[in-house]
Tab-separated table of C-alpha atoms and ligand atoms in Angstrom:
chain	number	residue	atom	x	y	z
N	1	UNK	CA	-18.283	-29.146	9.389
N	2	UNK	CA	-18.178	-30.914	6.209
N	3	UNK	CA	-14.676	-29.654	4.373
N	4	UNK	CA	-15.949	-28.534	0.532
N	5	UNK	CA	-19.581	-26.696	2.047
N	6	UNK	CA	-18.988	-24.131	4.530
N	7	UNK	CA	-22.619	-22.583	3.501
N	8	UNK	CA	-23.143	-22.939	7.301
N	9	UNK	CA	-19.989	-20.066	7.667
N	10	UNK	CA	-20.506	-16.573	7.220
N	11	UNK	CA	-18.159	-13.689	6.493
N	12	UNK	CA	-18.856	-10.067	6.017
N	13	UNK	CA	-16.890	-8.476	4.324
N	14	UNK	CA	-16.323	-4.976	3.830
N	15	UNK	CA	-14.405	-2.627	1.145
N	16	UNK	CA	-15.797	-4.571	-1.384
N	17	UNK	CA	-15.484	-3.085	-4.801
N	18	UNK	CA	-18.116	-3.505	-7.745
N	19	UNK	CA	-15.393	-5.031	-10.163
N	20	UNK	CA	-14.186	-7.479	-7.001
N	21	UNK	CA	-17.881	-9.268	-6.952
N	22	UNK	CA	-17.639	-11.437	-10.031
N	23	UNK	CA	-14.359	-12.528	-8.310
N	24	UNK	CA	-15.316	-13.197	-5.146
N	25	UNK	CA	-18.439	-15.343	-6.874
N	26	UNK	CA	-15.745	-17.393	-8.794
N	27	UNK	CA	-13.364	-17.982	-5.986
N	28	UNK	CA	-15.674	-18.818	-3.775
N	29	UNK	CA	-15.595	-22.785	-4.614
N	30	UNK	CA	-16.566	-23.804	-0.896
N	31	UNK	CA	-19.997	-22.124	-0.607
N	32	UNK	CA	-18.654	-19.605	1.975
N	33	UNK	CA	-21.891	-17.701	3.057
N	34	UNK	CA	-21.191	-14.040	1.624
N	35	UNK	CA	-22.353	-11.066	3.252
N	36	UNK	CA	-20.600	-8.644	0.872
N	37	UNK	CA	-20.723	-4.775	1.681
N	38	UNK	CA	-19.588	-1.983	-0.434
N	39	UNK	CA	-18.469	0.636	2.160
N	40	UNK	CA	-15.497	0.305	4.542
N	41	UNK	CA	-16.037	-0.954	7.838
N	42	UNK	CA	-16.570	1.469	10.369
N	43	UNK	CA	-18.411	2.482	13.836
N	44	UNK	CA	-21.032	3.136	11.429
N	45	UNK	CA	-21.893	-0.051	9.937
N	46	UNK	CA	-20.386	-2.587	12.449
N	47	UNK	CA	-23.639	-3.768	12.697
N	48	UNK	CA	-23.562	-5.534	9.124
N	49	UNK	CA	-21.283	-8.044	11.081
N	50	UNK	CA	-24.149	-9.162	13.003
N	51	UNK	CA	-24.988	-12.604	12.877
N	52	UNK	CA	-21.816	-13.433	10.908
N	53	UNK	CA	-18.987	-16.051	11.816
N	54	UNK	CA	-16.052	-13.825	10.541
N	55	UNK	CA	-15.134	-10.666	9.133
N	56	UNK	CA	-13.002	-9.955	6.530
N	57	UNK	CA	-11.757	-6.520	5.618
N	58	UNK	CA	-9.051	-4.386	3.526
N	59	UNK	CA	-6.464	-1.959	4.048
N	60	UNK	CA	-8.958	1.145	4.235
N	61	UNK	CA	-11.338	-0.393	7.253
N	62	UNK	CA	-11.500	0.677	10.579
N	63	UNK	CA	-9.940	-1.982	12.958
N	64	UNK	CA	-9.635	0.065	16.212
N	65	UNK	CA	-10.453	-0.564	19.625
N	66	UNK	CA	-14.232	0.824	19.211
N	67	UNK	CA	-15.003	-1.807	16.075
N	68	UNK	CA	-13.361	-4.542	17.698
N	69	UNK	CA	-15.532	-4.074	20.848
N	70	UNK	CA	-18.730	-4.161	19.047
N	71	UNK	CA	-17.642	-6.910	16.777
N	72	UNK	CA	-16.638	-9.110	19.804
N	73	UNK	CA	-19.818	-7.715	21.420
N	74	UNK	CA	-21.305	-9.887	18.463
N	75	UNK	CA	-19.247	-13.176	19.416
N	76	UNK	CA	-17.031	-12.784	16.731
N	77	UNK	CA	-13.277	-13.819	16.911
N	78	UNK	CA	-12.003	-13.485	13.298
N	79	UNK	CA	-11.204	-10.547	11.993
N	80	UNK	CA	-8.866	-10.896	8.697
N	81	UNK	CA	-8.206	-8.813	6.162
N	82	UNK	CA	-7.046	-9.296	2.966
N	83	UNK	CA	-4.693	-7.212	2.348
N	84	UNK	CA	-0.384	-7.602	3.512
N	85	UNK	CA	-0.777	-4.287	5.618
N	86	UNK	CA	-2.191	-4.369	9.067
N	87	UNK	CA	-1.254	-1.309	10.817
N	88	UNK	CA	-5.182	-0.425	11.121
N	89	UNK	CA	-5.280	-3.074	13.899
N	90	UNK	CA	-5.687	-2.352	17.467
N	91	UNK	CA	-3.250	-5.658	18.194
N	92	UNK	CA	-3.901	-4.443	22.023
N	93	UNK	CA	-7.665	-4.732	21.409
N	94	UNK	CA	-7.456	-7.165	19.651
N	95	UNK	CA	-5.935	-9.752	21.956
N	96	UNK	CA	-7.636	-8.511	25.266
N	97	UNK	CA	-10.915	-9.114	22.792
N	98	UNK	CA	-9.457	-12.940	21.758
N	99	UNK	CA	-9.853	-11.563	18.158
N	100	UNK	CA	-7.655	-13.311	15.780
N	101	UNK	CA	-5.957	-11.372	12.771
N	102	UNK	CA	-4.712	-13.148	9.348
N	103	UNK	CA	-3.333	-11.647	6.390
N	104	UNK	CA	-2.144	-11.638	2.747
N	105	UNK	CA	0.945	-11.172	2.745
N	106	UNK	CA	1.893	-12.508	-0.759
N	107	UNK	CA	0.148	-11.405	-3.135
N	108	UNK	CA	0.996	-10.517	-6.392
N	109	UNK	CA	4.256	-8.354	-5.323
N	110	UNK	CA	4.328	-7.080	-8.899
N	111	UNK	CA	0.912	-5.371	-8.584
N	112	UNK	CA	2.560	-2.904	-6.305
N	113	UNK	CA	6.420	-3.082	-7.931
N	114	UNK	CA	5.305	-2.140	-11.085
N	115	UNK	CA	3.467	0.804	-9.895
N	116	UNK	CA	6.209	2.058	-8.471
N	117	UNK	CA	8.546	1.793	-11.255
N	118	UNK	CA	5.788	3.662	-13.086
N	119	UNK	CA	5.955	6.498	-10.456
N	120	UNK	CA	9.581	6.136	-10.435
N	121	UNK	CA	9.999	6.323	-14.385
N	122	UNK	CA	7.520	8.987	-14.848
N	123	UNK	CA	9.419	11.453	-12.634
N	124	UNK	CA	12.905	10.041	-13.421
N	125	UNK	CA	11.885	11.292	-17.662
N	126	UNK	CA	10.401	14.839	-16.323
N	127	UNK	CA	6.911	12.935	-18.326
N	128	UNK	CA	4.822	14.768	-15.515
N	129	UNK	CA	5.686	18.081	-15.577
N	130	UNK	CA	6.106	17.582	-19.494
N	131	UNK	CA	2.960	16.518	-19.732
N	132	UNK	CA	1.343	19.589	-17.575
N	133	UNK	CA	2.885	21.889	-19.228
N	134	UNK	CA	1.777	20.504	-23.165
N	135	UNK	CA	-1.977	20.415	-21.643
N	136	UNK	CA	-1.341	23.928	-20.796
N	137	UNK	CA	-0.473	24.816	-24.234
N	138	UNK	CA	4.000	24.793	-23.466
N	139	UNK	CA	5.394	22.634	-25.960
N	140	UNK	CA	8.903	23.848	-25.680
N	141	UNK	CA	11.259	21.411	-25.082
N	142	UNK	CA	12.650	22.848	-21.485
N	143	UNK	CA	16.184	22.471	-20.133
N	144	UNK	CA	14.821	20.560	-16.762
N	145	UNK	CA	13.765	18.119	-19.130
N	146	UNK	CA	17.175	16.976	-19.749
N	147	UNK	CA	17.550	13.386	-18.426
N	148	UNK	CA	19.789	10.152	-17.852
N	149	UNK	CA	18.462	6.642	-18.851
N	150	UNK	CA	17.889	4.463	-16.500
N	151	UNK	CA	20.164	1.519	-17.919
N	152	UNK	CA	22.833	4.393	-16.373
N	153	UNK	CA	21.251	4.870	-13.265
N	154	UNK	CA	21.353	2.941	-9.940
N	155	UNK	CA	18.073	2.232	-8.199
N	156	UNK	CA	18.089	2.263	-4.199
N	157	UNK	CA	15.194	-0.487	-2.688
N	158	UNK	CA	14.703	0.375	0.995
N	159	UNK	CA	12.915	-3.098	2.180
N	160	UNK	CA	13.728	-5.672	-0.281
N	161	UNK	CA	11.049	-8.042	0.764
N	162	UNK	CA	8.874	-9.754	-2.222
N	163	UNK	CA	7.487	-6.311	-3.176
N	164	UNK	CA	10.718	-4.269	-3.121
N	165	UNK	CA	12.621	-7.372	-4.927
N	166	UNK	CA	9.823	-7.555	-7.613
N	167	UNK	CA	10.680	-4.062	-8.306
N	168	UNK	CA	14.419	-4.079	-7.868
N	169	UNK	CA	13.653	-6.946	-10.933
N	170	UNK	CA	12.381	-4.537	-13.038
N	171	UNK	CA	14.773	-1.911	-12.768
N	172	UNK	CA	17.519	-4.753	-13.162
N	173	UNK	CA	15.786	-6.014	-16.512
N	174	UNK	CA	16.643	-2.693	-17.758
N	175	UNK	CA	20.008	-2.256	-17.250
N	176	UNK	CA	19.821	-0.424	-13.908
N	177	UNK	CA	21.998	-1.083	-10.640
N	178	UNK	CA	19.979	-1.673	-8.049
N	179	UNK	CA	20.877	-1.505	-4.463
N	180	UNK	CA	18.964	-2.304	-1.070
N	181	UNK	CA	19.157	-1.598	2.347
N	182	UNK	CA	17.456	-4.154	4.775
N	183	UNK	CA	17.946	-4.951	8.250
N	184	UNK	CA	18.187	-8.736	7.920
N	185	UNK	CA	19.738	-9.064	4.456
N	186	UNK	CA	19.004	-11.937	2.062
N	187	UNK	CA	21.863	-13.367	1.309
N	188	UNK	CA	20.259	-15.120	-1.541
N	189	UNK	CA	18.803	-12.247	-3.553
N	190	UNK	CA	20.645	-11.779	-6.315
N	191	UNK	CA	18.479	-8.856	-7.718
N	192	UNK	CA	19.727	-6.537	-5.485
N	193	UNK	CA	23.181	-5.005	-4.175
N	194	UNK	CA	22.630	-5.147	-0.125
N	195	UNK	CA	24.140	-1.847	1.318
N	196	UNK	CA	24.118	0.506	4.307
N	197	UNK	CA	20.957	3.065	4.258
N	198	UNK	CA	23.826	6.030	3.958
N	199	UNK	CA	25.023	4.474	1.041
N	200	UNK	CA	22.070	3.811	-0.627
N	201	UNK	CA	19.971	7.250	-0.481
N	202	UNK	CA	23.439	8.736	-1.554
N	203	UNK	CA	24.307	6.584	-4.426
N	204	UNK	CA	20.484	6.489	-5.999
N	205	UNK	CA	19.323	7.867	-8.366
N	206	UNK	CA	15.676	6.600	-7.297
N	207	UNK	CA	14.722	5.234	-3.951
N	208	UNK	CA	11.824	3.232	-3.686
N	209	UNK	CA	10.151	2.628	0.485
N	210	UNK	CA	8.907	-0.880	0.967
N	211	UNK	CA	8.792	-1.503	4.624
N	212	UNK	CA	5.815	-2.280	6.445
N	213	UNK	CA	4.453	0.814	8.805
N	214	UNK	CA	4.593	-0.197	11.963
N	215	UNK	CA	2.895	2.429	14.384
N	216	UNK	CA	5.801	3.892	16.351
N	217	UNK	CA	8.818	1.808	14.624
N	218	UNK	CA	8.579	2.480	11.093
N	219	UNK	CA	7.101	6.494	11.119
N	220	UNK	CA	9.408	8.855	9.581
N	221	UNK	CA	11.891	6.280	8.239
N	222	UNK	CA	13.026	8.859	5.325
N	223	UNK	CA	12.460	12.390	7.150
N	224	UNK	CA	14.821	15.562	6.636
N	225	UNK	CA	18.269	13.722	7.468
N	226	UNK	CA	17.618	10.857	4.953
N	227	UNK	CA	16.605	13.069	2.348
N	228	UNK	CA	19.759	15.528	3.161
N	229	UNK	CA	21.560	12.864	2.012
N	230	UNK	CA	20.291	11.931	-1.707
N	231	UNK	CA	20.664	13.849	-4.872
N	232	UNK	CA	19.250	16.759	-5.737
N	233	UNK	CA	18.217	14.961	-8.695
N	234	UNK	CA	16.514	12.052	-7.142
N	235	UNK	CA	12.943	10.754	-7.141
N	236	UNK	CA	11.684	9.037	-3.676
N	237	UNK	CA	8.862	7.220	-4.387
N	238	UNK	CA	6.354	5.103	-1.911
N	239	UNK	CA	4.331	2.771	-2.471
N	240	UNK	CA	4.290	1.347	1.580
N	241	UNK	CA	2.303	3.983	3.366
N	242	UNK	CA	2.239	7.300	4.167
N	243	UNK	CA	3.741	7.758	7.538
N	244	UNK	CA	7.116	6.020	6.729
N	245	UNK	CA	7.991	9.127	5.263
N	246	UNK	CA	8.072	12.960	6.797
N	247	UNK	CA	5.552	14.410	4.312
N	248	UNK	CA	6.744	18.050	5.930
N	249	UNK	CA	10.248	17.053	5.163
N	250	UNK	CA	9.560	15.764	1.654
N	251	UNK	CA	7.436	18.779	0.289
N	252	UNK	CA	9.692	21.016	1.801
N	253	UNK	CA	12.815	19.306	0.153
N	254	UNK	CA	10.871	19.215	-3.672
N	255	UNK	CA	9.940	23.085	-3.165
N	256	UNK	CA	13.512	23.672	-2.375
N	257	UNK	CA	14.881	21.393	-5.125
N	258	UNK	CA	16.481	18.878	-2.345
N	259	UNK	CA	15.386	16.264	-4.655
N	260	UNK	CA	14.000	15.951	-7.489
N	261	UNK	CA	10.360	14.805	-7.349
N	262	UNK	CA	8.180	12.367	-5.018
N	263	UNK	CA	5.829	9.556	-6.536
N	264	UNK	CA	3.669	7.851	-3.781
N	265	UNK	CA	0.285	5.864	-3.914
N	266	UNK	CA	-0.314	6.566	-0.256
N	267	UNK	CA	-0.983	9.559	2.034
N	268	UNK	CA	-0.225	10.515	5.591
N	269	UNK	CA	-4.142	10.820	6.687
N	270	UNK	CA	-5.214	8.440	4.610
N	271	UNK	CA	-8.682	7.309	6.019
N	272	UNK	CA	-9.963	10.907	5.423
N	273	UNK	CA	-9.416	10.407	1.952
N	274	UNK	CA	-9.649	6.892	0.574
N	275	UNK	CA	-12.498	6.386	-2.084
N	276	UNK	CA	-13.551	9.693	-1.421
N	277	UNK	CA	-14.369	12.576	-4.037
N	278	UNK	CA	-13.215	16.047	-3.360
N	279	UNK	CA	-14.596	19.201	-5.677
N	280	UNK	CA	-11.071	20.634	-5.375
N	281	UNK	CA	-8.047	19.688	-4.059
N	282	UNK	CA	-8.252	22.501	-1.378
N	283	UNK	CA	-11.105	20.429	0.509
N	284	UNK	CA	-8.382	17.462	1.075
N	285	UNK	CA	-9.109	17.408	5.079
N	286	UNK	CA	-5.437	17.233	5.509
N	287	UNK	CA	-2.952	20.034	5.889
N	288	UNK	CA	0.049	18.055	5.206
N	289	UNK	CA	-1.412	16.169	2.565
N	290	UNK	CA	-2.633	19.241	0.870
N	291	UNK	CA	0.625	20.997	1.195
N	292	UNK	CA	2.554	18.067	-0.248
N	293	UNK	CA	0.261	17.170	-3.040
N	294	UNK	CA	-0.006	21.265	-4.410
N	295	UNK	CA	3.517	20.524	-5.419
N	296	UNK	CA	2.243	18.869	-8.527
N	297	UNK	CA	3.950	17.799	-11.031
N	298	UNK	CA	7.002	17.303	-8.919
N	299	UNK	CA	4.755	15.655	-6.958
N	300	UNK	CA	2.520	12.948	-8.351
N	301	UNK	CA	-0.033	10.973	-6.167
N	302	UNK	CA	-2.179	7.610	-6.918
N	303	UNK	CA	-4.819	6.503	-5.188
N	304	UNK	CA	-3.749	4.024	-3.624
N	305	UNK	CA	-4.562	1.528	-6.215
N	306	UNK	CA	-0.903	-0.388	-6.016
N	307	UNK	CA	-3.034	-3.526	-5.132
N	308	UNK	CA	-5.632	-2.545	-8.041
N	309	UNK	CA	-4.836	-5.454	-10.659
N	310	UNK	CA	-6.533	-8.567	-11.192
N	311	UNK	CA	-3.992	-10.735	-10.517
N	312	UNK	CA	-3.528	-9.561	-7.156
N	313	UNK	CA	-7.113	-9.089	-6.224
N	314	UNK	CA	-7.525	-12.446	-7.253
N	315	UNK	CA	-4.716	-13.384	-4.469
N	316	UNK	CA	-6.473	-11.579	-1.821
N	317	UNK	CA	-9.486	-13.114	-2.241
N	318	UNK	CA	-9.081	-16.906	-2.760
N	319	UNK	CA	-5.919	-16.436	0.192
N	320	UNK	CA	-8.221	-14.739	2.347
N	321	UNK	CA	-10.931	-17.862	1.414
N	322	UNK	CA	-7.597	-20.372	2.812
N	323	UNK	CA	-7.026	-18.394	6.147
N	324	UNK	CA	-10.799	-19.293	6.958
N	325	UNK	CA	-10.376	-22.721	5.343
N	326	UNK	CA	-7.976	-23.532	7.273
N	327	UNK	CA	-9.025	-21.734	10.777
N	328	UNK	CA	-12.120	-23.838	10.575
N	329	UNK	CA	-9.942	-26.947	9.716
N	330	UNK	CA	-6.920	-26.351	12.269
N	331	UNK	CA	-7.831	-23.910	14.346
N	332	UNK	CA	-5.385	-21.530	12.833
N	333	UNK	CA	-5.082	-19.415	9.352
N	334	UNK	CA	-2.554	-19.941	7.241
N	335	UNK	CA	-1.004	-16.216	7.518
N	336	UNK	CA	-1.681	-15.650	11.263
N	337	UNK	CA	-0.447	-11.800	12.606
N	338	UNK	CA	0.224	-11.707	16.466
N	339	UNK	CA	1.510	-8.827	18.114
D	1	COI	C1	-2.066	-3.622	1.475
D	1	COI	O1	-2.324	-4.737	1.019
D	1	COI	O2	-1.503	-3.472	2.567
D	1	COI	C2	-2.426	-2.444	0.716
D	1	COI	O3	-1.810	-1.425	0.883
D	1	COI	C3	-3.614	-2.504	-0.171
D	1	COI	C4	-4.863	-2.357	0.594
D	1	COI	C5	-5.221	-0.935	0.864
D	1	COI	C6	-5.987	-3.016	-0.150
């Protein structure tokens, strides 16, 4: 194939957004033949695949044994997704199937670190149950309002990779101490404090998760014990994915004032829920979820829409164009993920 004209090539692609199409039109200097589809990929729509060379999905698609099947069923062998997260993979599948995965695993860190300062801040000034109660008519100035600044407050990064340092940055440029707990500490990162976990959730004044979820290695890396151990004033926020925390553990520790609030852009079931509209918060399919997220304001929940910028859409899309670019070059993508 002539490099600069893969017309001949054709990726599907799911999970694609209205405000992503002008983008993918723009990036798309090499004539890639676009199939672009709206909904996430599922049993349901596999089919859209058909007749394509690759796939190329997001966080929110279905990449489990059954999809796999049908799309290898089709003769297809790449399946990549364009986002840094891959725990939706069946890696099993996937490599009794000769499916190849690639990822993004850089991009824009600061599209998901400045979220989470956000989440962190808001619940760090009391500015979500403040602003609750003033749309409720309270304008009293309440005593659990009372709070620190951050320049006097230390900042605990679990998983200080290019997300969790982008963040630690922020906090830093403010005055903050920031600490981080990582396996395999960096010895050159100088944004951060490296320090045992213990250490960390009991020294923080917020703690921010940025590991990757790893089914069956990473669940329930801040459960009961962890959160035993911080503040009653602290705010845990994540920004990773839902099952790295105990969600049981964490609404039960806000309702009894263990701590002092949770941010987080993702959710414990969240396929039940992403880009979906509920009439009321009581049809969330999830128990769990629903439990956790009625203890709003201490509780505050995005959509997970920590990738949501332009910048880092941008990223996923013209990386995502150089894992095919170079697959059909070399053989391999640039950002392979074996398991
Ligand atoms: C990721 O990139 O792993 C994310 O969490 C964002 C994705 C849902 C688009």
């Amino acid at each position: 194939m002539k490099i600069g004209d893969f017309k001949m090539f054709k990726i599907t692609v799911y999970s694609v957004r209205e405000v992503e199409i002008p983008l993918f039109e723009k990036l798309n200097k090499d004539n890639f033949e676009l199939n672009l589809v709206s909904e996430h990929l599922s049993i349901k729509n596999v089919a859209k695949a058909e007749g394509s060379d690759a796939v190329l999905v997001s966080g929110g698609d279905d990449t489990g044994k059954d999809v796999l099947e049908k799309i290898a069923s089709y003769g297809i062998k790449l399946v990549y997704t364009r986002s840094v997260g891959v725990d939706r993979y069946d890696f099993a599948a996937a490599n009794e199937l000769g499916i190849k995965v690639a990822n993004v695993p850089n991009y824009s860190p600061r599209s998901v670190a400045e979220l989470a300062f956000i989440l962190g801040m808001t619940l760090f000034r009391h500015v979500a149950p403040a602003t609750y109660n003033t749309h409720m008519g309270d304008f009293r100035i309440l005593p659990e309002y009372f709070a620190n600044e951050i320049h006097d407050a230390t900042v605990g990064i679990i998983g200080a990779g290019n997300i969790g340092t982008a963040e630690a940055k922020l906090y830093k440029a403010l005055g903050a101490k920031t600490l981080a707990f990582q396996r395999h500490p960096d010895s050159s990162n100088d944004a951060v404090e490296f320090v045992d976990m213990d250490t960390l959730l009991k020294k923080s004044d917020i703690v921010s998760i940025h590991v990757p979820y790893i089914p069956g290695k990473t669940d329930n890396l801040v459960g009961a014990p962890e959160l035993a151990k911080m503040k009653s004033s602290a705010i845990l926020v994540n920004t990773a994915r839902g099952p790295v925390v105990d969600n049981e553990a964490v609404a039960q520790a806000v309702r009894d004032f263990k701590i002092g609030g949770y941010g987080t852009d993702v959710l414990l079931d969240e396929q039940h829920v992403m880009d979906k509209q509920f009439d009321t918060l009581d049809d969330v399919p999830n128990q769990i979820d629903k439990d956790l997220m009625k203890n709003y304001p201490n509780v505050i929940v995005t959509p997970h829409m920590g990738f949501f910028t332009v910048p880092a859409v941008t990223d996923m899309i013209s990386t995502s164009f150089e894992n095919f670019k170079s697959t059909i070059k070399t053989g391999k993508p640039i950002y392979p993920v074996e398991r």
